[in-house]
Amino acid sequence: MKRNVPILGFIMGLLLPLVGIFIMYLLWGHGESLGGFLKSLTELRGMASKVLTLSLLINLIPFVYYTSKRLDYTARGIFVATMLYALVVVFIKFIW
């Protein structure tokens, strides 16, 4: 189903980085529980900003797909969600 609406892209852009965080947990978790991994993210802000930044890379896949299919409004929604996450990363990196 091809829908060219920004809200679809925005929802995808918000949910896919959570999948990216789970992938980072599988790569960097080293046998600790998911709760322990998330707790360590809250305690170590340098690690939190790295994990969030790397998890945003997963948004490139649907962004490139929707851009190549000329579904620009959906791609715009993904971009807006990614920029919101980027603001969170900047907040964590420099203010928190």
Short mmCIF file of C-alpha atoms in Angstrom, two decimals:
data_model
loop_
_atom_site.label_atom_id
_atom_site.label_comp_id
_atom_site.label_asym_id
_atom_site.label_seq_id
_atom_site.Cartn_x
_atom_site.Cartn_y
_atom_site.Cartn_z
CA MET A 1 0.00 0.00 0.00
CA LYS A 2 1.54 3.26 -1.12
CA ARG A 3 0.31 6.22 0.82
CA ASN A 4 1.79 9.63 0.34
CA VAL A 5 0.89 11.18 3.68
CA PRO A 6 3.31 12.80 6.12
CA ILE A 7 1.81 11.16 9.21
CA LEU A 8 2.74 7.69 7.94
CA GLY A 9 6.35 8.79 7.50
CA PHE A 10 6.34 10.52 10.87
CA ILE A 11 5.14 7.39 12.66
CA MET A 12 7.70 5.24 10.82
CA GLY A 13 10.40 7.78 11.61
CA LEU A 14 9.55 7.61 15.30
CA LEU A 15 9.28 3.83 15.57
CA LEU A 16 12.20 2.64 13.45
CA PRO A 17 14.92 4.15 15.69
CA LEU A 18 13.49 2.03 18.51
CA VAL A 19 14.30 -0.99 16.35
CA GLY A 20 17.75 0.52 15.87
CA ILE A 21 18.20 0.81 19.65
CA PHE A 22 17.27 -2.86 19.97
CA ILE A 23 19.87 -3.73 17.31
CA MET A 24 22.46 -1.75 19.29
CA TYR A 25 21.44 -3.72 22.37
CA LEU A 26 22.05 -6.97 20.50
CA LEU A 27 25.46 -5.73 19.35
CA TRP A 28 26.66 -3.98 22.52
CA GLY A 29 24.56 -5.63 25.25
CA HIS A 30 27.12 -8.34 26.06
CA GLY A 31 24.61 -10.56 27.82
CA GLU A 32 23.06 -7.97 30.10
CA SER A 33 19.31 -7.53 30.22
CA LEU A 34 17.52 -4.97 28.08
CA GLY A 35 16.55 -3.05 31.21
CA GLY A 36 20.17 -2.97 32.34
CA PHE A 37 21.25 -1.75 28.92
CA LEU A 38 18.67 1.05 28.95
CA LYS A 39 19.68 1.98 32.51
CA SER A 40 23.31 2.24 31.43
CA LEU A 41 22.17 4.56 28.62
CA THR A 42 20.60 6.90 31.16
CA GLU A 43 23.71 6.85 33.33
CA LEU A 44 26.29 7.32 30.57
CA ARG A 45 25.25 10.24 28.40
CA GLY A 46 28.11 9.70 25.95
CA MET A 47 26.89 6.20 25.28
CA ALA A 48 23.28 7.36 25.01
CA SER A 49 24.09 9.92 22.33
CA LYS A 50 26.12 7.35 20.35
CA VAL A 51 23.40 4.71 20.49
CA LEU A 52 20.69 7.20 19.50
CA THR A 53 22.77 8.58 16.66
CA LEU A 54 23.51 5.13 15.27
CA SER A 55 19.89 4.07 15.68
CA LEU A 56 18.82 6.99 13.49
CA LEU A 57 20.67 5.47 10.54
CA ILE A 58 17.84 2.96 10.14
CA ASN A 59 15.62 5.85 8.98
CA LEU A 60 17.76 6.10 5.84
CA ILE A 61 16.24 2.92 4.42
CA PRO A 62 12.61 4.06 4.21
CA PHE A 63 13.64 7.64 3.44
CA VAL A 64 15.58 6.58 0.34
CA TYR A 65 12.82 4.16 -0.66
CA TYR A 66 10.03 6.73 -0.43
CA THR A 67 12.13 9.39 -2.12
CA SER A 68 12.92 7.08 -5.04
CA LYS A 69 9.22 6.19 -5.38
CA ARG A 70 8.41 9.92 -5.47
CA LEU A 71 6.31 9.70 -2.31
CA ASP A 72 7.72 12.96 -1.04
CA TYR A 73 5.20 13.67 1.72
CA THR A 74 5.92 10.36 3.43
CA ALA A 75 9.66 11.00 3.08
CA ARG A 76 9.10 14.44 4.59
CA GLY A 77 7.43 12.85 7.63
CA ILE A 78 10.41 10.54 8.12
CA PHE A 79 12.74 13.53 7.85
CA VAL A 80 10.81 15.55 10.45
CA ALA A 81 10.85 12.64 12.92
CA THR A 82 14.59 12.19 12.35
CA MET A 83 15.19 15.87 13.04
CA LEU A 84 13.24 15.60 16.30
CA TYR A 85 15.46 12.70 17.34
CA ALA A 86 18.51 14.75 16.33
CA LEU A 87 17.37 17.54 18.66
CA VAL A 88 17.11 14.97 21.46
CA VAL A 89 20.65 13.78 20.70
CA VAL A 90 21.97 17.36 20.82
CA PHE A 91 20.11 17.92 24.09
CA ILE A 92 21.63 14.76 25.60
CA LYS A 93 25.11 15.51 24.30
CA PHE A 94 25.43 19.14 25.32
CA ILE A 95 22.82 20.00 27.95
CA TRP A 96 22.03 16.88 29.98
#
